[in-house]
Amino acid sequence: MNLRRKLLLVALCTLALPVAGWLYVRQMEALLREGQAQALVASARAVARSLVVTHAVLPQGDAAWYVEQAVDPITVDGYGDDWAPLTPWSQSFGTRGKLMLAEDANSLYLYAEVRDTRRTRADTMDGANALAADHLNLVLGGAAGTQHYLLESDAPGAITAKALDAPVAGLPAEFPAQWQEDGSGFRVELRLPRSLSLQALGIGAYVAADGGDRMAAETRPLLDYSPVLSSELVSLAPDRTQARVLSPQGWLLARSGKLETASGVQGQPGWFASLVYRSLLATRLEDANLWAQDVPRLDTPEVQRARTGRPVSVWRSGEERGSVVLSAAVPIEQDGKLVGVLLLEQSSRAVPLLANRALFGLLLTSFGVLLVAGAILLLFATRLSLRLGRLRNAAERAQLSDGRLDGLFERGRFPMTDAPDEIGDLARSFEKLFEAVDGYTDYLRTLASKLSHELNTPLAIVKSSLDNLEHILLEQAELPPDAEPYLARARDGVARLGALVRAMSEASRMERAIAAAEPEDVDLREVVRGCAAAYRPLAGMRRLECVLPDTPLRLHCAPEPIAQALDKLFDNALSFTPTDGWLRLSLHAIDGGAEIELANQGPPLPAAMQGRLFDSLVSLRDKATPGDAPHLGLGLYVVRLVAERHGGVASARNLDDGSGVAFSLRLHGMPRQRL
């Protein structure tokens, strides 16, 4: 990973700023909601106490039948089509029955449904047979007492509910009803006038297949929506708040106020802002459908919790886009007994709007800071990468292949050495290092010529001293036999030392000759062909192959140094090729010049030496035995000098099949002199 990408990752750390801000805004939103919830719970407690103090009409008892408001006109025909809107809030009685009660301005309607797949009908309508068949028991309670009625039929249609006991003042002795049945059971529908002023109602179903009490009926007081309680609630509830009074079972008894749906001065959040609030800020919102305003009963977990005596507040989604509703449910207690639940609801757009504005402001600020910080870091990383790239390129180009420094990077010219920062320190360190390398390389490059010059005089002294010693010993007497081997070894050592000195001198002279060589236009095919012809007698039993192009390959070069370089390469290859091996000398054109390659069969090149083969005083040959010519490793060094003099390069590689080694000489020609 490069430096710019690393610094870009560092810049991404600034993302911690919007994350921290988001957590802060979320905490702020939670605190705002908590404060508003506590205030609404306190208001609900005060209203609940006021309802008790003002002796508002509240239900008594734990169980009651609730009378719903008729949504549409009801036709008494024994069918439940007119009761469909009220069906979700039907009330159970016994183990098989469901009851629905509704009222309008004039009448009270009853619809009872009993599951009974095994119908038992009475043959006659006398009391004994009727009580033994499937029937419905109905109890009406008024101010003067209660009256029991029997509803039974042996066929669908109109029936008459008849009293089973003595008449009670204010209650009818009989009234009409409708009986319908099918394979699932039977249904009874009837209508009573509101003038009866019923206070309680009892109902029970007798199924002959189950047995049991034929006169059993579950009697409860009647509950319905109270306009009187609603008017009292209007005077007690806070402004811009919807209040609902529920019975202990959750039935709606009174309601006042409405939830605000207008946008108001704060505006209305858009769909994106609402989505952001719901997904990023709002911790938990209840479903709005569970708190619908037009339902006759609320049985949510929060209302159930309030019935246990504990106040609770709930945030839920509003029916309008972008709004939230705060609901507070508190118990209404009278004389230590739960008589109802008060529910206060308040619509709020302020909390979402404030939270959204704070979040959007934070996001915009964070995004701007992130862009600025990222741009600054990117510019810094780019500048730093460019400076380091210049330093790297300068270091790579500073030293030539022979170890000498390029003239463009002499002292004072190395880039960024005047910079005051750490990169400037690094550049100055590189400059000092290259100066030391240049001095050491120059010392090694001239070592051969210095040694040859310095060794000539002591070598001549040693050689003349040996000659004089041998002459004196021969004049005085015969040379002792045991001294002859030592004298021969001394002469052999002097001869080898002289060969070394001559080789170093020859290398120095050749280096100067290569530098002073005059170029000319020649056909390299002729140069390579002539060298190959001269090498064939020296190859002995080895097979020498010469591969040349079909057309002339002309190059502006110095042919003599090239021939000398080929001599060095052939001498090196011959020493490593077995007596029955092969050598291949080839010439082919390359882009802007020519390449001469000499391949030979033999051992591969060591991996550690491939980059140093063409350096001075480097050799792969074994130590010479007495009588062998010394090898200083100057031959391939001369080959490199010839290649560089012609703008090319010398290289060595192992053959792909592993059978040997190939040395190549790439030549691009020498520059033409201007007249």
XYZ file of C-alpha atoms in Angstrom:
675
model
C 0.000 0.000 0.000
C 1.494 3.314 -1.046
C 1.826 6.371 1.145
C -1.166 8.213 -0.303
C -3.511 5.336 0.446
C -2.164 5.050 3.967
C -2.750 8.753 4.587
C -6.212 8.417 3.048
C -6.974 5.730 5.612
C -5.717 8.105 8.287
C -8.074 10.761 6.916
C -10.968 8.347 7.279
C -10.353 8.458 11.019
C -12.102 11.825 10.932
C -15.302 9.829 10.426
C -15.221 9.422 14.181
C -16.412 13.047 14.363
C -19.851 12.484 12.749
C -20.234 9.210 14.656
C -19.588 10.967 17.956
C -21.929 13.772 16.925
C -24.606 11.269 15.949
C -24.352 9.666 19.389
C -24.591 13.120 20.974
C -27.671 14.076 18.931
C -29.229 10.713 19.717
C -28.645 11.281 23.423
C -30.041 14.806 23.131
C -33.149 13.449 21.384
C -33.573 10.832 24.118
C -33.330 13.511 26.812
C -35.873 15.710 25.037
C -38.266 12.802 24.722
C -37.756 11.785 28.347
C -38.434 15.294 29.591
C -41.554 15.608 27.470
C -42.768 12.170 28.608
C -42.321 13.054 32.282
C -44.259 16.276 31.808
C -47.145 14.479 30.078
C -47.257 11.751 32.751
C -47.470 14.461 35.427
C -50.343 16.118 33.533
C -52.118 12.764 33.221
C -51.790 12.147 36.974
C -53.296 15.565 37.689
C -56.251 14.968 35.326
C -56.872 11.500 36.838
C -56.992 12.965 40.346
C -59.318 15.723 39.158
C -61.756 13.183 37.699
C -61.978 11.466 41.080
C -62.300 14.729 43.039
C -65.072 16.064 40.788
C -67.018 12.788 41.212
C -67.107 12.100 37.532
C -69.302 9.198 36.424
C -66.898 6.269 36.382
C -67.691 2.565 36.024
C -67.858 0.353 39.084
C -66.960 -3.299 39.046
C -64.431 -5.364 37.183
C -66.670 -6.798 34.430
C -69.309 -5.170 32.214
C -70.889 -5.455 28.805
C -69.836 -2.621 26.517
C -72.346 -1.057 24.174
C -70.713 0.256 21.024
C -71.953 3.098 18.882
C -73.692 1.877 15.734
C -71.638 2.874 12.717
C -74.363 2.184 10.143
C -78.110 1.542 10.502
C -78.771 -1.995 11.721
C -81.544 -4.153 10.283
C -82.799 -6.847 12.662
C -82.799 -9.956 10.455
C -80.614 -12.453 12.313
C -77.650 -11.996 9.974
C -74.329 -10.431 10.961
C -73.659 -8.336 7.839
C -74.599 -5.070 9.558
C -72.308 -5.948 12.483
C -69.130 -6.407 10.401
C -67.454 -3.108 11.522
C -67.989 -4.094 15.168
C -66.990 -7.750 14.862
C -63.310 -7.269 15.946
C -64.551 -6.155 19.382
C -67.122 -8.875 20.033
C -67.453 -10.059 23.658
C -67.475 -13.695 24.731
C -69.987 -15.349 27.027
C -69.959 -18.933 28.194
C -67.774 -21.340 26.259
C -69.527 -21.082 22.912
C -71.030 -17.627 22.575
C -70.058 -14.212 21.221
C -72.031 -11.051 21.956
C -72.141 -7.629 20.338
C -74.134 -4.668 21.640
C -74.749 -1.426 19.775
C -76.935 1.616 20.194
C -78.145 4.582 18.285
C -80.370 7.458 19.307
C -83.501 5.305 19.712
C -82.629 1.656 20.157
C -80.318 -0.856 21.777
C -79.335 -3.737 19.489
C -78.126 -7.206 20.524
C -76.487 -9.816 18.324
C -75.518 -13.190 19.843
C -73.810 -16.057 18.047
C -73.481 -19.569 19.532
C -71.355 -22.359 18.097
C -73.453 -25.537 17.982
C -72.911 -28.195 15.322
C -75.403 -30.661 16.911
C -78.723 -28.793 17.093
C -81.458 -29.988 19.474
C -84.871 -28.470 18.692
C -88.134 -28.499 20.695
C -91.223 -30.024 19.049
C -93.616 -27.717 20.863
C -93.200 -24.370 22.450
C -94.276 -25.384 25.954
C -91.840 -24.629 28.743
C -90.572 -28.153 29.407
C -89.680 -28.922 25.818
C -88.192 -25.442 25.242
C -85.854 -25.678 28.215
C -84.642 -29.124 27.053
C -83.748 -27.836 23.563
C -80.914 -25.503 22.515
C -81.878 -22.005 23.591
C -80.618 -18.587 24.676
C -81.224 -17.143 28.170
C -81.516 -13.359 28.373
C -81.684 -11.251 31.542
C -82.666 -7.555 31.476
C -82.021 -5.458 34.552
C -83.780 -2.201 35.212
C -84.396 0.099 38.180
C -87.216 -2.128 39.513
C -85.427 -5.481 39.143
C -84.455 -8.140 36.629
C -86.488 -10.196 34.171
C -85.504 -13.581 32.615
C -86.383 -14.373 28.995
C -86.169 -17.525 26.880
C -85.253 -17.396 23.181
C -85.670 -20.650 21.231
C -86.882 -21.745 17.811
C -87.298 -24.982 15.899
C -86.731 -23.207 12.573
C -85.065 -20.010 11.307
C -87.121 -16.849 11.273
C -88.939 -14.470 13.604
C -89.347 -15.532 17.221
C -90.730 -14.000 20.417
C -88.725 -13.696 23.592
C -91.065 -14.514 26.511
C -90.548 -13.774 30.189
C -90.056 -16.837 32.381
C -91.066 -15.238 35.678
C -93.391 -12.590 37.020
C -93.458 -9.281 35.135
C -91.181 -6.487 36.385
C -92.222 -2.869 36.169
C -90.630 -1.062 33.275
C -89.630 -4.259 31.465
C -91.638 -5.902 28.643
C -93.269 -9.310 29.084
C -92.188 -10.254 25.596
C -90.495 -8.717 22.544
C -89.713 -9.835 18.985
C -86.368 -11.246 17.816
C -84.822 -12.995 14.799
C -83.400 -16.539 14.875
C -81.020 -17.820 12.181
C -78.994 -21.003 12.115
C -76.671 -23.071 9.925
C -74.337 -25.990 10.325
C -72.000 -24.041 12.590
C -74.607 -22.921 15.149
C -77.392 -20.409 15.685
C -77.612 -16.602 15.842
C -80.089 -14.312 17.607
C -80.645 -10.628 16.838
C -83.050 -8.282 18.598
C -83.803 -4.612 19.266
C -84.878 -2.951 22.513
C -86.066 0.637 22.986
C -83.703 3.058 24.769
C -86.617 4.073 26.964
C -86.165 0.893 29.017
C -83.070 2.484 30.616
C -81.383 -0.855 31.130
C -78.702 -0.949 33.820
C -77.556 -4.558 33.449
C -77.784 -7.372 30.965
C -77.312 -11.096 31.352
C -76.922 -13.678 28.618
C -76.293 -17.406 28.531
C -76.456 -20.177 25.938
C -77.713 -23.694 26.687
C -76.509 -26.408 24.315
C -78.302 -29.700 24.934
C -75.314 -31.728 23.737
C -73.182 -30.227 26.535
C -75.796 -30.313 29.288
C -75.461 -27.982 32.258
C -77.660 -25.344 33.896
C -80.590 -24.541 31.617
C -81.208 -21.154 33.228
C -77.558 -19.993 33.520
C -76.851 -16.416 32.385
C -73.838 -14.140 32.858
C -75.148 -10.767 34.121
C -73.007 -7.646 33.928
C -73.628 -3.892 34.052
C -73.751 -1.989 30.771
C -71.038 0.416 29.723
C -71.103 2.828 26.828
C -69.533 6.044 25.655
C -70.464 8.821 28.094
C -71.012 12.335 26.702
C -71.249 13.658 30.271
C -67.830 12.277 31.191
C -66.454 13.558 27.902
C -67.624 17.099 28.677
C -65.942 16.961 32.076
C -62.777 15.648 30.438
C -62.741 18.588 28.032
C -62.468 21.043 30.926
C -59.663 19.086 32.600
C -57.417 17.940 29.738
C -54.432 20.144 28.686
C -54.554 22.101 25.447
C -53.451 20.450 22.187
C -53.856 17.053 23.839
C -56.204 14.163 23.139
C -57.575 12.522 26.293
C -59.304 9.165 26.509
C -60.856 7.493 29.578
C -60.895 3.710 29.436
C -62.617 1.184 31.613
C -60.438 -1.330 33.490
C -61.009 -3.688 30.548
C -59.893 -1.026 28.065
C -63.302 0.064 26.719
C -63.605 3.691 25.621
C -65.762 5.698 28.040
C -64.939 9.291 27.136
C -62.737 11.292 24.809
C -61.794 14.903 24.353
C -59.556 16.859 22.036
C -57.829 15.741 18.843
C -54.258 15.176 17.794
C -52.808 18.075 15.840
C -52.222 17.206 12.195
C -51.322 20.672 10.867
C -47.697 21.437 10.099
C -47.557 24.446 12.407
C -44.813 27.039 12.544
C -42.079 24.445 12.741
C -42.863 22.971 9.359
C -43.308 19.388 8.303
C -40.348 17.054 7.751
C -39.923 15.545 4.312
C -39.933 11.821 3.686
C -36.119 11.694 3.750
C -35.946 13.550 7.058
C -38.609 11.248 8.479
C -36.655 8.216 7.300
C -33.452 9.577 8.854
C -35.208 10.249 12.127
C -36.786 6.814 12.303
C -33.627 4.909 11.327
C -30.884 6.950 13.014
C -32.385 8.853 15.926
C -35.647 7.447 17.232
C -34.777 4.604 19.579
C -38.163 2.871 19.548
C -41.556 3.799 18.143
C -44.732 1.806 18.584
C -47.059 1.001 15.714
C -49.676 3.715 15.170
C -52.387 1.189 14.230
C -52.515 -0.165 17.776
C -53.429 3.315 19.049
C -56.064 4.218 16.447
C -58.466 6.939 17.560
C -61.683 5.306 16.332
C -61.403 1.939 18.107
C -63.798 1.226 21.013
C -61.199 -0.729 22.970
C -57.446 -0.402 23.579
C -55.754 -3.528 24.856
C -52.092 -2.641 24.273
C -49.345 -3.780 26.708
C -48.956 -0.190 27.919
C -52.650 0.074 28.859
C -52.442 -3.312 30.569
C -49.463 -2.067 32.553
C -51.379 1.051 33.603
C -54.226 -1.185 34.837
C -51.764 -2.692 37.319
C -51.301 0.722 38.916
C -48.083 1.835 37.186
C -48.007 4.876 34.899
C -46.317 4.379 31.547
C -45.371 6.572 28.575
C -45.014 5.405 24.993
C -43.673 7.065 21.833
C -45.352 5.932 18.652
C -45.488 6.947 15.038
C -48.038 9.555 14.121
C -50.591 9.172 11.393
C -49.103 12.192 9.590
C -45.728 11.951 7.904
C -42.841 12.953 10.110
C -44.885 13.224 13.295
C -44.550 11.290 16.508
C -47.131 10.889 19.260
C -46.421 10.711 22.965
C -48.951 8.688 24.958
C -49.137 8.611 28.748
C -51.362 6.044 30.473
C -52.070 6.389 34.210
C -54.507 4.492 36.440
C -57.650 6.169 37.846
C -58.147 4.963 41.402
C -61.037 5.690 43.750
C -60.977 4.539 47.362
C -57.927 2.405 46.564
C -59.708 0.589 43.745
C -58.970 0.818 40.028
C -61.945 2.339 38.215
C -60.357 3.197 34.874
C -57.334 4.272 32.868
C -56.638 7.785 31.619
C -54.749 8.078 28.352
C -53.257 11.437 27.289
C -51.809 11.716 23.760
C -49.814 14.595 22.360
C -48.601 14.938 18.792
C -45.148 16.429 18.370
C -43.104 17.501 15.401
C -40.709 19.614 17.424
C -38.596 16.704 18.634
C -38.070 15.155 15.175
C -37.492 18.549 13.585
C -34.954 19.642 16.187
C -33.175 16.296 16.089
C -33.162 16.226 12.284
C -31.861 19.769 12.031
C -29.135 19.065 14.572
C -28.193 15.860 12.770
C -28.187 17.433 9.319
C -26.153 20.374 10.574
C -23.705 17.994 12.163
C -23.498 15.846 9.025
C -22.923 18.865 6.790
C -20.248 20.237 9.111
C -18.596 16.849 9.463
C -18.733 16.279 5.724
C -17.133 19.651 5.090
C -14.430 19.018 7.679
C -13.849 15.559 6.208
C -13.510 16.970 2.710
C -11.089 19.682 3.824
C -9.043 17.288 5.944
C -9.041 14.672 3.190
C -7.988 17.225 0.575
C -5.187 18.557 2.794
C -3.942 15.067 3.597
C -4.193 14.044 -0.049
C -2.190 17.107 -1.147
C 0.346 16.456 1.579
C 0.577 12.770 0.650
C 0.911 13.634 -3.043
C 3.681 16.145 -2.383
C 5.422 13.739 -0.024
C 5.136 10.901 -2.544
C 6.509 13.101 -5.325
C 9.457 14.178 -3.181
C 10.202 10.615 -2.152
C 9.833 9.546 -5.783
C 12.377 12.192 -6.854
C 14.736 11.007 -4.152
C 14.297 7.372 -5.210
C 14.827 8.168 -8.904
C 17.901 10.228 -8.086
C 19.334 7.375 -6.012
C 18.651 4.873 -8.789
C 20.245 7.063 -11.468
C 23.094 8.368 -9.352
C 25.429 5.399 -9.816
C 26.435 4.040 -13.182
C 26.856 0.329 -13.816
C 30.616 0.516 -13.182
C 30.123 2.083 -9.758
C 30.937 5.645 -10.750
C 28.557 8.484 -9.916
C 26.676 10.261 -12.631
C 27.950 13.793 -13.193
C 24.481 15.222 -12.558
C 24.647 14.037 -8.944
C 27.903 15.497 -7.844
C 28.059 17.382 -4.532
C 25.566 20.195 -4.449
C 23.469 18.763 -7.287
C 21.722 15.938 -5.470
C 18.004 16.880 -5.192
C 16.442 18.241 -1.995
C 19.716 18.474 -0.066
C 18.741 22.010 0.994
C 15.333 20.934 2.417
C 15.092 21.592 6.199
C 12.897 18.565 6.988
C 13.581 14.853 7.422
C 13.548 14.243 3.662
C 16.331 16.821 3.341
C 18.282 14.933 6.021
C 17.764 11.728 4.064
C 18.907 13.389 0.830
C 22.062 14.704 2.517
C 22.741 11.238 3.948
C 22.369 9.751 0.474
C 24.751 12.366 -0.902
C 27.395 11.523 1.691
C 26.930 7.817 1.038
C 27.331 8.219 -2.711
C 30.459 10.324 -2.213
C 31.950 7.543 -0.112
C 30.917 4.924 -2.678
C 32.350 7.028 -5.485
C 35.680 7.351 -3.712
C 35.815 3.637 -2.931
C 34.809 2.716 -6.494
C 37.444 5.022 -7.951
C 40.019 3.462 -5.668
C 39.063 -0.061 -6.793
C 38.957 0.962 -10.430
C 42.496 2.336 -10.359
C 43.849 -0.325 -8.005
C 45.105 -2.552 -10.816
C 47.133 0.181 -12.476
C 48.505 1.347 -9.108
C 49.505 -2.160 -8.097
C 51.129 -2.888 -11.443
C 53.157 0.301 -11.184
C 54.162 -0.251 -7.569
C 55.028 -3.948 -8.014
C 57.249 -3.573 -11.060
C 60.290 -2.271 -9.126
C 60.315 -4.819 -6.215
C 59.570 -7.596 -8.705
C 62.581 -6.613 -10.798
C 64.730 -6.548 -7.633
C 63.602 -10.023 -6.598
C 64.156 -11.429 -10.095
C 67.664 -9.941 -10.400
C 68.535 -11.115 -6.889
C 67.539 -14.670 -7.755
C 69.620 -14.541 -10.937
C 72.670 -13.243 -9.017
C 72.206 -15.825 -6.253
C 72.089 -18.664 -8.773
C 75.153 -17.303 -10.615
C 77.182 -17.035 -7.357
C 76.227 -20.526 -6.251
C 77.223 -21.952 -9.627
C 80.628 -20.171 -9.606
C 81.526 -21.299 -6.087
C 80.529 -24.903 -6.337
C 77.899 -27.212 -7.623
C 74.352 -26.284 -6.526
C 73.222 -28.562 -3.663
C 70.493 -30.975 -4.805
C 68.134 -30.087 -1.928
C 68.293 -26.369 -2.843
C 67.203 -26.803 -6.453
C 63.462 -27.263 -5.702
C 63.336 -24.103 -3.570
C 65.117 -22.096 -6.242
C 62.692 -23.432 -8.885
C 59.678 -22.510 -6.728
C 61.062 -19.018 -6.215
C 61.487 -18.561 -9.959
C 57.929 -19.915 -10.569
C 56.520 -17.492 -8.027
C 58.354 -14.590 -9.586
C 57.053 -15.621 -13.010
C 53.464 -15.806 -11.792
C 53.798 -12.468 -10.026
C 55.164 -10.974 -13.219
C 52.195 -12.369 -15.156
C 49.837 -10.756 -12.650
C 51.536 -7.405 -13.010
C 51.445 -7.666 -16.795
C 47.735 -8.574 -16.709
C 46.910 -5.570 -14.550
C 48.980 -3.325 -16.767
C 47.274 -4.767 -19.821
C 43.841 -4.081 -18.321
C 44.763 -0.492 -17.580
C 46.111 -0.002 -21.085
C 42.998 -1.609 -22.585
C 40.741 0.658 -20.548
C 42.559 3.669 -21.882
C 42.514 2.213 -25.400
C 38.752 1.632 -25.231
C 38.174 5.198 -24.092
C 40.345 6.531 -26.979
C 39.010 4.194 -29.712
C 37.832 5.898 -32.911
C 34.458 4.733 -34.287
C 33.728 3.812 -37.894
C 30.895 2.303 -39.908
C 31.462 -1.446 -40.085
C 29.478 -4.579 -40.880
C 29.348 -6.534 -37.647
C 28.808 -9.757 -39.566
C 32.391 -9.570 -40.822
C 33.752 -8.835 -37.349
C 31.910 -11.787 -35.788
C 32.712 -14.103 -38.733
C 36.440 -13.279 -38.468
C 36.441 -13.894 -34.720
C 34.650 -17.245 -35.170
C 37.195 -18.337 -37.759
C 40.018 -17.495 -35.365
C 38.382 -19.372 -32.498
C 37.821 -22.692 -34.311
C 41.424 -23.941 -33.962
C 41.382 -22.974 -30.260
C 38.162 -24.876 -29.598
C 39.823 -28.228 -30.148
C 37.315 -31.079 -29.899
C 34.547 -28.678 -28.871
C 31.829 -27.869 -31.415
C 31.666 -24.153 -32.362
C 28.602 -22.850 -34.196
C 28.327 -19.346 -35.723
C 24.860 -17.884 -36.425
C 24.782 -14.686 -38.538
C 21.947 -12.663 -40.126
C 21.317 -12.933 -43.871
C 21.686 -9.198 -44.510
C 24.522 -6.848 -43.520
C 24.275 -5.396 -40.008
C 26.069 -2.076 -40.044
C 26.898 -0.118 -36.891
C 28.933 2.982 -36.079
C 31.399 1.427 -33.646
C 35.037 0.571 -32.855
C 35.657 -2.956 -34.242
C 38.929 -3.623 -32.424
C 37.527 -3.221 -28.850
C 34.537 -5.367 -29.886
C 36.890 -8.113 -31.124
C 38.864 -7.876 -27.876
C 35.653 -8.171 -25.861
C 34.712 -11.283 -27.872
C 38.177 -12.682 -27.161
C 37.570 -12.252 -23.423
C 34.148 -13.874 -23.672
C 35.521 -16.815 -25.713
C 38.416 -17.319 -23.291
C 35.956 -17.322 -20.366
C 33.543 -19.726 -22.118
C 36.341 -22.083 -23.230
C 37.550 -22.554 -19.667
C 34.125 -23.786 -18.500
C 33.098 -25.874 -21.559
C 33.854 -29.621 -21.418
C 36.149 -31.077 -24.112
C 33.194 -32.678 -25.936
C 30.838 -29.739 -25.381
C 29.542 -27.019 -27.672
C 29.764 -23.242 -28.132
C 27.449 -20.970 -30.127
C 28.353 -17.459 -31.338
C 25.347 -15.550 -32.726
C 24.586 -12.050 -34.011
C 21.166 -10.501 -34.528
C 19.698 -7.026 -34.839
C 17.803 -5.307 -32.007
C 15.956 -2.014 -31.801
C 18.577 0.671 -32.369
C 21.592 -1.634 -32.511
C 22.830 -5.220 -32.425
C 23.309 -8.022 -29.913
C 26.202 -10.518 -29.913
C 25.661 -13.627 -27.810
C 28.131 -16.367 -26.917
C 26.519 -19.431 -25.352
C 28.401 -22.473 -24.105
C 27.690 -25.767 -22.471
C 28.717 -25.873 -18.836
C 27.716 -25.328 -15.218
C 25.094 -22.645 -14.452
C 25.925 -19.290 -12.922
C 25.574 -18.946 -9.134
C 22.574 -16.763 -8.256
C 24.660 -14.658 -5.855
C 27.242 -13.805 -8.544
C 25.055 -12.884 -11.508
C 24.994 -9.199 -10.609
C 28.784 -8.984 -9.976
C 30.274 -10.953 -12.889
C 31.258 -7.856 -14.834
C 32.876 -6.059 -11.877
C 36.643 -5.649 -11.627
C 38.696 -8.348 -9.816
C 35.762 -10.818 -9.723
C 36.288 -14.356 -11.027
C 34.490 -17.706 -10.791
C 37.506 -19.837 -11.761
C 39.201 -22.067 -9.257
C 42.549 -21.035 -7.766
C 45.266 -21.547 -10.368
C 47.709 -24.396 -9.876
C 51.488 -23.922 -10.398
C 52.180 -23.280 -14.027
C 48.654 -22.033 -14.863
C 48.036 -18.492 -16.013
C 46.564 -16.327 -13.262
C 42.943 -15.048 -13.532
C 42.174 -11.705 -11.927
C 38.588 -11.374 -13.175
C 39.483 -8.462 -15.469
C 38.235 -10.047 -18.696
C 34.529 -9.581 -18.129
C 35.260 -6.136 -16.703
C 36.777 -5.215 -20.063
C 33.668 -6.632 -21.810
C 31.497 -4.305 -19.729
C 33.654 -1.306 -20.599
C 33.341 -2.087 -24.329
C 29.536 -2.380 -24.047
C 29.231 0.894 -22.150
C 31.544 2.630 -24.650
C 29.013 1.671 -27.347
C 25.977 2.793 -25.331
C 24.950 -0.741 -24.478
C 25.153 -3.253 -21.675
C 26.768 -6.640 -20.999
C 24.733 -9.358 -19.317
C 24.819 -13.064 -18.501
C 22.048 -15.605 -17.979
C 21.481 -19.315 -17.567
C 19.928 -21.062 -20.566
C 16.299 -22.030 -20.174
C 17.001 -25.749 -20.567
C 19.790 -25.600 -17.931
C 22.427 -26.898 -20.340
C 24.740 -23.914 -20.043
C 25.266 -20.160 -19.901
C 24.863 -17.307 -22.406
C 26.814 -14.015 -22.308
C 25.412 -11.191 -24.430
C 26.844 -7.896 -25.608
C 24.212 -5.286 -26.549
C 25.613 -2.474 -28.721
C 23.840 0.711 -29.800
C 26.733 2.405 -31.542
C 29.038 5.269 -30.666
C 28.100 8.924 -31.154
C 29.232 10.527 -34.392
C 31.706 13.351 -34.123
C 30.621 16.741 -35.387
C 32.788 18.310 -38.073
